[in-house]
mmCIF file with all atom_site columns, C-alpha atoms in Angstrom:
data_model
loop_
_atom_site.group_PDB
_atom_site.id
_atom_site.type_symbol
_atom_site.label_atom_id
_atom_site.label_alt_id
_atom_site.label_comp_id
_atom_site.label_asym_id
_atom_site.label_entity_id
_atom_site.label_seq_id
_atom_site.pdbx_PDB_ins_code
_atom_site.Cartn_x
_atom_site.Cartn_y
_atom_site.Cartn_z
_atom_site.occupancy
_atom_site.B_iso_or_equiv
_atom_site.pdbx_formal_charge
_atom_site.auth_seq_id
_atom_site.auth_comp_id
_atom_site.auth_asym_id
_atom_site.auth_atom_id
_atom_site.pdbx_PDB_model_num
ATOM 1   C CA . MET A 1 1   ? 19.417  -16.239 -29.859 1.00 49.00 ? 1   MET A CA 1
ATOM 2   C CA . SER A 1 2   ? 16.648  -15.254 -32.175 1.00 46.00 ? 2   SER A CA 1
ATOM 3   C CA . ARG A 1 3   ? 15.080  -11.843 -31.993 1.00 46.00 ? 3   ARG A CA 1
ATOM 4   C CA . SER A 1 4   ? 11.621  -13.304 -31.261 1.00 43.00 ? 4   SER A CA 1
ATOM 5   C CA . PHE A 1 5   ? 13.023  -15.329 -28.315 1.00 36.00 ? 5   PHE A CA 1
ATOM 6   C CA . ILE A 1 6   ? 14.608  -12.196 -26.813 1.00 39.00 ? 6   ILE A CA 1
ATOM 7   C CA . THR A 1 7   ? 11.351  -10.276 -27.283 1.00 36.00 ? 7   THR A CA 1
ATOM 8   C CA . LEU A 1 8   ? 9.424   -13.102 -25.590 1.00 36.00 ? 8   LEU A CA 1
ATOM 9   C CA . LEU A 1 9   ? 11.934  -13.183 -22.728 1.00 38.00 ? 9   LEU A CA 1
ATOM 10  C CA . ILE A 1 10  ? 11.627  -9.410  -22.160 1.00 40.00 ? 10  ILE A CA 1
ATOM 11  C CA . PHE A 1 11  ? 7.827   -9.648  -22.290 1.00 36.00 ? 11  PHE A CA 1
ATOM 12  C CA . CYS A 1 12  ? 7.791   -12.497 -19.721 1.00 38.00 ? 12  CYS A CA 1
ATOM 13  C CA . CYS A 1 13  ? 10.083  -10.549 -17.383 1.00 38.00 ? 13  CYS A CA 1
ATOM 14  C CA . PHE A 1 14  ? 7.776   -7.555  -17.672 1.00 35.00 ? 14  PHE A CA 1
ATOM 15  C CA . ILE A 1 15  ? 4.665   -9.651  -16.914 1.00 35.00 ? 15  ILE A CA 1
ATOM 16  C CA . VAL A 1 16  ? 6.297   -11.361 -13.934 1.00 37.00 ? 16  VAL A CA 1
ATOM 17  C CA . GLY A 1 17  ? 7.536   -8.029  -12.611 1.00 40.00 ? 17  GLY A CA 1
ATOM 18  C CA . CYS A 1 18  ? 4.067   -6.477  -12.882 1.00 40.00 ? 18  CYS A CA 1
ATOM 19  C CA . SER A 1 19  ? 2.079   -9.437  -11.572 1.00 38.00 ? 19  SER A CA 1
ATOM 20  C CA . GLN A 1 20  ? 2.448   -8.651  -7.871  1.00 41.00 ? 20  GLN A CA 1
ATOM 21  C CA . THR A 1 21  ? 2.701   -5.323  -6.139  1.00 45.00 ? 21  THR A CA 1
ATOM 22  C CA . LYS A 1 22  ? 5.587   -5.414  -3.744  1.00 45.00 ? 22  LYS A CA 1
ATOM 23  C CA . ILE A 1 23  ? 6.301   -3.366  -0.718  1.00 47.00 ? 23  ILE A CA 1
ATOM 24  C CA . THR A 1 24  ? 9.661   -1.934  -1.571  1.00 47.00 ? 24  THR A CA 1
ATOM 25  C CA . THR A 1 25  ? 12.254  0.263   -0.025  1.00 44.00 ? 25  THR A CA 1
ATOM 26  C CA . THR A 1 26  ? 14.720  2.780   -1.274  1.00 46.00 ? 26  THR A CA 1
ATOM 27  C CA . GLU A 1 27  ? 17.574  4.021   0.827   1.00 46.00 ? 27  GLU A CA 1
ATOM 28  C CA . THR A 1 28  ? 15.367  6.474   2.709   1.00 52.00 ? 28  THR A CA 1
ATOM 29  C CA . SER A 1 29  ? 11.710  5.566   2.143   1.00 70.00 ? 29  SER A CA 1
ATOM 30  C CA . LEU A 1 30  ? 9.098   2.823   1.986   1.00 85.00 ? 30  LEU A CA 1
ATOM 31  C CA . SER A 1 31  ? 6.717   2.145   -0.864  1.00 85.00 ? 31  SER A CA 1
ATOM 32  C CA . PHE A 1 32  ? 3.389   0.293   -1.022  1.00 88.00 ? 32  PHE A CA 1
ATOM 33  C CA . GLY A 1 33  ? 1.633   -0.450  -4.272  1.00 86.00 ? 33  GLY A CA 1
ATOM 34  C CA . GLY A 1 34  ? 4.399   1.434   -6.044  1.00 89.00 ? 34  GLY A CA 1
ATOM 35  C CA . ILE A 1 35  ? 3.499   4.636   -4.165  1.00 93.00 ? 35  ILE A CA 1
ATOM 36  C CA . SER A 1 36  ? 5.917   6.424   -1.826  1.00 94.00 ? 36  SER A CA 1
ATOM 37  C CA . ILE A 1 37  ? 5.723   9.380   0.500   1.00 96.00 ? 37  ILE A CA 1
ATOM 38  C CA . GLY A 1 38  ? 6.436   12.523  -1.514  1.00 96.00 ? 38  GLY A CA 1
ATOM 39  C CA . PHE A 1 39  ? 4.570   11.411  -4.651  1.00 97.00 ? 39  PHE A CA 1
ATOM 40  C CA . THR A 1 40  ? 2.505   14.046  -6.451  1.00 97.00 ? 40  THR A CA 1
ATOM 41  C CA . GLU A 1 41  ? -1.206  13.823  -7.247  1.00 96.00 ? 41  GLU A CA 1
ATOM 42  C CA . LYS A 1 42  ? -0.356  13.072  -10.863 1.00 96.00 ? 42  LYS A CA 1
ATOM 43  C CA . GLU A 1 43  ? 1.961   10.192  -9.893  1.00 97.00 ? 43  GLU A CA 1
ATOM 44  C CA . ILE A 1 44  ? -0.701  8.663   -7.624  1.00 96.00 ? 44  ILE A CA 1
ATOM 45  C CA . VAL A 1 45  ? -3.429  8.935   -10.273 1.00 94.00 ? 45  VAL A CA 1
ATOM 46  C CA . ASN A 1 46  ? -1.092  7.421   -12.881 1.00 94.00 ? 46  ASN A CA 1
ATOM 47  C CA . ILE A 1 47  ? -0.781  4.323   -10.664 1.00 93.00 ? 47  ILE A CA 1
ATOM 48  C CA . MET A 1 48  ? -4.245  4.129   -9.062  1.00 92.00 ? 48  MET A CA 1
ATOM 49  C CA . GLY A 1 49  ? -6.384  5.441   -11.908 1.00 91.00 ? 49  GLY A CA 1
ATOM 50  C CA . LYS A 1 50  ? -9.123  8.055   -11.737 1.00 92.00 ? 50  LYS A CA 1
ATOM 51  C CA . ALA A 1 51  ? -10.052 8.953   -8.154  1.00 94.00 ? 51  ALA A CA 1
ATOM 52  C CA . THR A 1 52  ? -13.601 8.747   -6.805  1.00 94.00 ? 52  THR A CA 1
ATOM 53  C CA . SER A 1 53  ? -13.141 12.178  -5.259  1.00 94.00 ? 53  SER A CA 1
ATOM 54  C CA . ILE A 1 54  ? -10.497 14.829  -4.749  1.00 93.00 ? 54  ILE A CA 1
ATOM 55  C CA . ASP A 1 55  ? -11.206 17.239  -1.914  1.00 91.00 ? 55  ASP A CA 1
ATOM 56  C CA . ALA A 1 56  ? -9.171  20.356  -1.131  1.00 90.00 ? 56  ALA A CA 1
ATOM 57  C CA . LYS A 1 57  ? -9.214  20.545  2.673   1.00 82.00 ? 57  LYS A CA 1
ATOM 58  C CA . SER A 1 58  ? -7.323  23.850  2.729   1.00 84.00 ? 58  SER A CA 1
ATOM 59  C CA . ASN A 1 59  ? -4.979  25.809  0.492   1.00 83.00 ? 59  ASN A CA 1
ATOM 60  C CA . ASN A 1 60  ? -2.197  23.279  0.852   1.00 94.00 ? 60  ASN A CA 1
ATOM 61  C CA . ILE A 1 61  ? -3.970  20.051  2.003   1.00 96.00 ? 61  ILE A CA 1
ATOM 62  C CA . LYS A 1 62  ? -5.779  17.759  -0.437  1.00 96.00 ? 62  LYS A CA 1
ATOM 63  C CA . GLU A 1 63  ? -7.391  14.322  -0.030  1.00 97.00 ? 63  GLU A CA 1
ATOM 64  C CA . ILE A 1 64  ? -7.628  11.850  -2.907  1.00 96.00 ? 64  ILE A CA 1
ATOM 65  C CA . VAL A 1 65  ? -10.144 9.051   -2.242  1.00 96.00 ? 65  VAL A CA 1
ATOM 66  C CA . TYR A 1 66  ? -10.849 5.769   -4.030  1.00 94.00 ? 66  TYR A CA 1
ATOM 67  C CA . THR A 1 67  ? -14.134 4.043   -3.149  1.00 93.00 ? 67  THR A CA 1
ATOM 68  C CA . GLY A 1 68  ? -15.222 0.700   -4.512  1.00 89.00 ? 68  GLY A CA 1
ATOM 69  C CA . THR A 1 69  ? -18.439 -1.282  -4.399  1.00 88.00 ? 69  THR A CA 1
ATOM 70  C CA . LYS A 1 70  ? -17.676 -2.587  -0.888  1.00 86.00 ? 70  LYS A CA 1
ATOM 71  C CA . GLY A 1 71  ? -16.473 0.674   0.635   1.00 81.00 ? 71  GLY A CA 1
ATOM 72  C CA . PRO A 1 72  ? -13.275 2.725   0.916   1.00 84.00 ? 72  PRO A CA 1
ATOM 73  C CA . ASN A 1 73  ? -10.361 1.305   -1.058  1.00 91.00 ? 73  ASN A CA 1
ATOM 74  C CA . ALA A 1 74  ? -7.665  3.906   -0.441  1.00 95.00 ? 74  ALA A CA 1
ATOM 75  C CA . ALA A 1 75  ? -7.147  7.495   0.673   1.00 96.00 ? 75  ALA A CA 1
ATOM 76  C CA . PHE A 1 76  ? -4.170  9.770   0.101   1.00 97.00 ? 76  PHE A CA 1
ATOM 77  C CA . ILE A 1 77  ? -3.429  12.982  1.991   1.00 97.00 ? 77  ILE A CA 1
ATOM 78  C CA . LEU A 1 78  ? -1.214  15.460  0.156   1.00 97.00 ? 78  LEU A CA 1
ATOM 79  C CA . GLU A 1 79  ? 0.388   18.589  1.542   1.00 97.00 ? 79  GLU A CA 1
ATOM 80  C CA . ASN A 1 80  ? 1.735   21.092  -0.992  1.00 96.00 ? 80  ASN A CA 1
ATOM 81  C CA . ASP A 1 81  ? 1.047   18.471  -3.730  1.00 94.00 ? 81  ASP A CA 1
ATOM 82  C CA . ARG A 1 82  ? 3.268   15.869  -2.020  1.00 97.00 ? 82  ARG A CA 1
ATOM 83  C CA . LEU A 1 83  ? 1.975   12.661  -0.446  1.00 98.00 ? 83  LEU A CA 1
ATOM 84  C CA . LYS A 1 84  ? 2.101   12.886  3.329   1.00 97.00 ? 84  LYS A CA 1
ATOM 85  C CA . GLU A 1 85  ? -0.015  9.856   4.296   1.00 97.00 ? 85  GLU A CA 1
ATOM 86  C CA . ALA A 1 86  ? -1.682  6.967   2.476   1.00 97.00 ? 86  ALA A CA 1
ATOM 87  C CA . THR A 1 87  ? -4.171  4.374   3.681   1.00 96.00 ? 87  THR A CA 1
ATOM 88  C CA . TRP A 1 88  ? -5.347  1.246   1.847   1.00 95.00 ? 88  TRP A CA 1
ATOM 89  C CA . TYR A 1 89  ? -8.157  -1.127  2.891   1.00 93.00 ? 89  TYR A CA 1
ATOM 90  C CA . PRO A 1 90  ? -7.272  -4.452  1.246   1.00 89.00 ? 90  PRO A CA 1
ATOM 91  C CA . SER A 1 91  ? -10.210 -6.316  2.820   1.00 83.00 ? 91  SER A CA 1
ATOM 92  C CA . VAL A 1 92  ? -12.643 -4.327  0.628   1.00 87.00 ? 92  VAL A CA 1
ATOM 93  C CA . TYR A 1 93  ? -10.232 -3.254  -2.123  1.00 86.00 ? 93  TYR A CA 1
ATOM 94  C CA . ASP A 1 94  ? -11.529 -3.813  -5.640  1.00 84.00 ? 94  ASP A CA 1
ATOM 95  C CA . GLY A 1 95  ? -9.191  -1.544  -7.586  1.00 80.00 ? 95  GLY A CA 1
ATOM 96  C CA . LYS A 1 96  ? -7.240  -2.564  -10.660 1.00 77.00 ? 96  LYS A CA 1
ATOM 97  C CA . LEU A 1 97  ? -3.859  -2.296  -8.935  1.00 79.00 ? 97  LEU A CA 1
ATOM 98  C CA . LYS A 1 98  ? -2.894  -5.606  -7.350  1.00 81.00 ? 98  LYS A CA 1
ATOM 99  C CA . ILE A 1 99  ? -2.001  -5.128  -3.682  1.00 85.00 ? 99  ILE A CA 1
ATOM 100 C CA . PRO A 1 100 ? -1.155  -7.587  -0.890  1.00 86.00 ? 100 PRO A CA 1
ATOM 101 C CA . MET A 1 101 ? -4.312  -8.993  0.732   1.00 88.00 ? 101 MET A CA 1
ATOM 102 C CA . LYS A 1 102 ? -3.236  -11.843 3.052   1.00 90.00 ? 102 LYS A CA 1
ATOM 103 C CA . LYS A 1 103 ? -0.840  -12.334 5.945   1.00 90.00 ? 103 LYS A CA 1
ATOM 104 C CA . GLU A 1 104 ? 1.317   -14.575 3.744   1.00 88.00 ? 104 GLU A CA 1
ATOM 105 C CA . ASP A 1 105 ? 1.847   -11.575 1.455   1.00 85.00 ? 105 ASP A CA 1
ATOM 106 C CA . ILE A 1 106 ? 3.566   -9.739  4.320   1.00 81.00 ? 106 ILE A CA 1
ATOM 107 C CA . ASP A 1 107 ? 5.926   -12.654 4.863   1.00 73.00 ? 107 ASP A CA 1
ATOM 108 C CA . THR A 1 108 ? 6.853   -12.928 1.184   1.00 73.00 ? 108 THR A CA 1
ATOM 109 C CA . LEU A 1 109 ? 6.788   -9.306  -0.008  1.00 69.00 ? 109 LEU A CA 1
ATOM 110 C CA . ILE A 1 110 ? 8.432   -7.280  2.730   1.00 70.00 ? 110 ILE A CA 1
ATOM 111 C CA . ASP A 1 111 ? 12.110  -7.241  3.574   1.00 73.00 ? 111 ASP A CA 1
ATOM 112 C CA . PRO A 1 112 ? 12.184  -8.546  7.184   1.00 71.00 ? 112 PRO A CA 1
ATOM 113 C CA . SER A 1 113 ? 15.205  -6.378  7.977   1.00 76.00 ? 113 SER A CA 1
ATOM 114 C CA . ILE A 1 114 ? 12.971  -3.273  8.114   1.00 80.00 ? 114 ILE A CA 1
ATOM 115 C CA . LEU A 1 115 ? 10.467  -4.838  10.541  1.00 78.00 ? 115 LEU A CA 1
ATOM 116 C CA . HIS A 1 116 ? 10.481  -2.603  13.591  1.00 82.00 ? 116 HIS A CA 1
ATOM 117 C CA . LYS A 1 117 ? 7.919   -4.479  15.696  1.00 86.00 ? 117 LYS A CA 1
ATOM 118 C CA . VAL A 1 118 ? 4.737   -6.526  15.728  1.00 89.00 ? 118 VAL A CA 1
ATOM 119 C CA . GLU A 1 119 ? 2.268   -5.257  18.300  1.00 88.00 ? 119 GLU A CA 1
ATOM 120 C CA . LYS A 1 120 ? -1.157  -6.328  19.493  1.00 91.00 ? 120 LYS A CA 1
ATOM 121 C CA . VAL A 1 121 ? -3.744  -3.561  19.187  1.00 90.00 ? 121 VAL A CA 1
ATOM 122 C CA . ASP A 1 122 ? -7.452  -3.352  20.007  1.00 88.00 ? 122 ASP A CA 1
ATOM 123 C CA . CYS A 1 123 ? -9.741  -3.836  17.039  1.00 83.00 ? 123 CYS A CA 1
ATOM 124 C CA . TYR A 1 124 ? -13.341 -4.814  16.331  1.00 76.00 ? 124 TYR A CA 1
ATOM 125 C CA . GLU A 1 125 ? -14.556 -3.756  19.780  1.00 78.00 ? 125 GLU A CA 1
ATOM 126 C CA . TRP A 1 126 ? -13.376 -6.845  21.673  1.00 83.00 ? 126 TRP A CA 1
ATOM 127 C CA . ALA A 1 127 ? -10.580 -8.431  19.668  1.00 88.00 ? 127 ALA A CA 1
ATOM 128 C CA . GLN A 1 128 ? -6.833  -7.920  19.489  1.00 91.00 ? 128 GLN A CA 1
ATOM 129 C CA . CYS A 1 129 ? -5.186  -7.714  16.073  1.00 92.00 ? 129 CYS A CA 1
ATOM 130 C CA . SER A 1 130 ? -1.554  -7.918  14.983  1.00 91.00 ? 130 SER A CA 1
ATOM 131 C CA . ASN A 1 131 ? -0.122  -4.659  13.694  1.00 93.00 ? 131 ASN A CA 1
ATOM 132 C CA . TYR A 1 132 ? 3.144   -4.982  11.763  1.00 92.00 ? 132 TYR A CA 1
ATOM 133 C CA . VAL A 1 133 ? 5.267   -1.826  11.916  1.00 92.00 ? 133 VAL A CA 1
ATOM 134 C CA . PHE A 1 134 ? 8.051   -1.259  9.394   1.00 90.00 ? 134 PHE A CA 1
ATOM 135 C CA . GLU A 1 135 ? 10.364  1.728   9.493   1.00 89.00 ? 135 GLU A CA 1
ATOM 136 C CA . LYS A 1 136 ? 12.839  3.014   6.958   1.00 87.00 ? 136 LYS A CA 1
ATOM 137 C CA . GLY A 1 137 ? 14.390  6.452   7.240   1.00 87.00 ? 137 GLY A CA 1
ATOM 138 C CA . LYS A 1 138 ? 11.622  8.828   8.292   1.00 88.00 ? 138 LYS A CA 1
ATOM 139 C CA . ASN A 1 139 ? 8.860   6.641   6.839   1.00 92.00 ? 139 ASN A CA 1
ATOM 140 C CA . ARG A 1 140 ? 6.607   4.220   8.658   1.00 93.00 ? 140 ARG A CA 1
ATOM 141 C CA . LEU A 1 141 ? 4.442   1.458   7.190   1.00 93.00 ? 141 LEU A CA 1
ATOM 142 C CA . GLU A 1 142 ? 1.797   -0.191  9.371   1.00 94.00 ? 142 GLU A CA 1
ATOM 143 C CA . ILE A 1 143 ? -0.064  -3.306  8.296   1.00 94.00 ? 143 ILE A CA 1
ATOM 144 C CA . LEU A 1 144 ? -3.018  -4.284  10.475  1.00 94.00 ? 144 LEU A CA 1
ATOM 145 C CA . LEU A 1 145 ? -4.355  -7.825  10.197  1.00 93.00 ? 145 LEU A CA 1
ATOM 146 C CA . ASP A 1 146 ? -7.975  -8.787  10.798  1.00 92.00 ? 146 ASP A CA 1
ATOM 147 C CA . TRP A 1 147 ? -8.952  -10.361 14.121  1.00 90.00 ? 147 TRP A CA 1
ATOM 148 C CA . GLU A 1 148 ? -8.344  -13.868 12.733  1.00 91.00 ? 148 GLU A CA 1
ATOM 149 C CA . GLY A 1 149 ? -4.814  -12.912 11.700  1.00 90.00 ? 149 GLY A CA 1
ATOM 150 C CA . LYS A 1 150 ? -5.361  -14.050 8.106   1.00 92.00 ? 150 LYS A CA 1
ATOM 151 C CA . LEU A 1 151 ? -6.263  -10.999 6.024   1.00 92.00 ? 151 LEU A CA 1
ATOM 152 C CA . ILE A 1 152 ? -4.776  -7.519  5.817   1.00 92.00 ? 152 ILE A CA 1
ATOM 153 C CA . ASP A 1 153 ? -7.387  -5.102  7.099   1.00 93.00 ? 153 ASP A CA 1
ATOM 154 C CA . ARG A 1 154 ? -5.580  -1.764  6.726   1.00 94.00 ? 154 ARG A CA 1
ATOM 155 C CA . VAL A 1 155 ? -2.260  -0.469  5.439   1.00 95.00 ? 155 VAL A CA 1
ATOM 156 C CA . LYS A 1 156 ? -0.992  2.952   6.455   1.00 96.00 ? 156 LYS A CA 1
ATOM 157 C CA . LEU A 1 157 ? 2.092   4.625   4.956   1.00 96.00 ? 157 LEU A CA 1
ATOM 158 C CA . GLN A 1 158 ? 3.436   7.789   6.613   1.00 95.00 ? 158 GLN A CA 1
#
């Protein structure tokens, strides 16, 4: 094989690997958008980009917020500079990081073996929405669909 073909092959693999954010698992934790519980502020900012605001709630609690033109995109709660909880709002998300947005993304991007349950929860005053709950080790990932069951409304990683 020629050197240029190998370089092209490596480049294509890199592009394909980066083209879709996957919900991944390690042996003990879940990840969404490449971010896992325990990440530091620096690791989150390296992935998400510059935050809209960073607010120290107390000596050891900090909130990193990303807001777009349509509203809140994501919020990260850190305790002792380690991610404790993360929330994404794909329905209004306009960040540079590509994240799952539709129900089909759940079916294709998440390992079904970690699905704990799908529950109906109250949403939008009168509607019931599907809430997918995934568990791995001590971590929990919840994906709430909109009332039509088509779009991801909120993602919470704890």
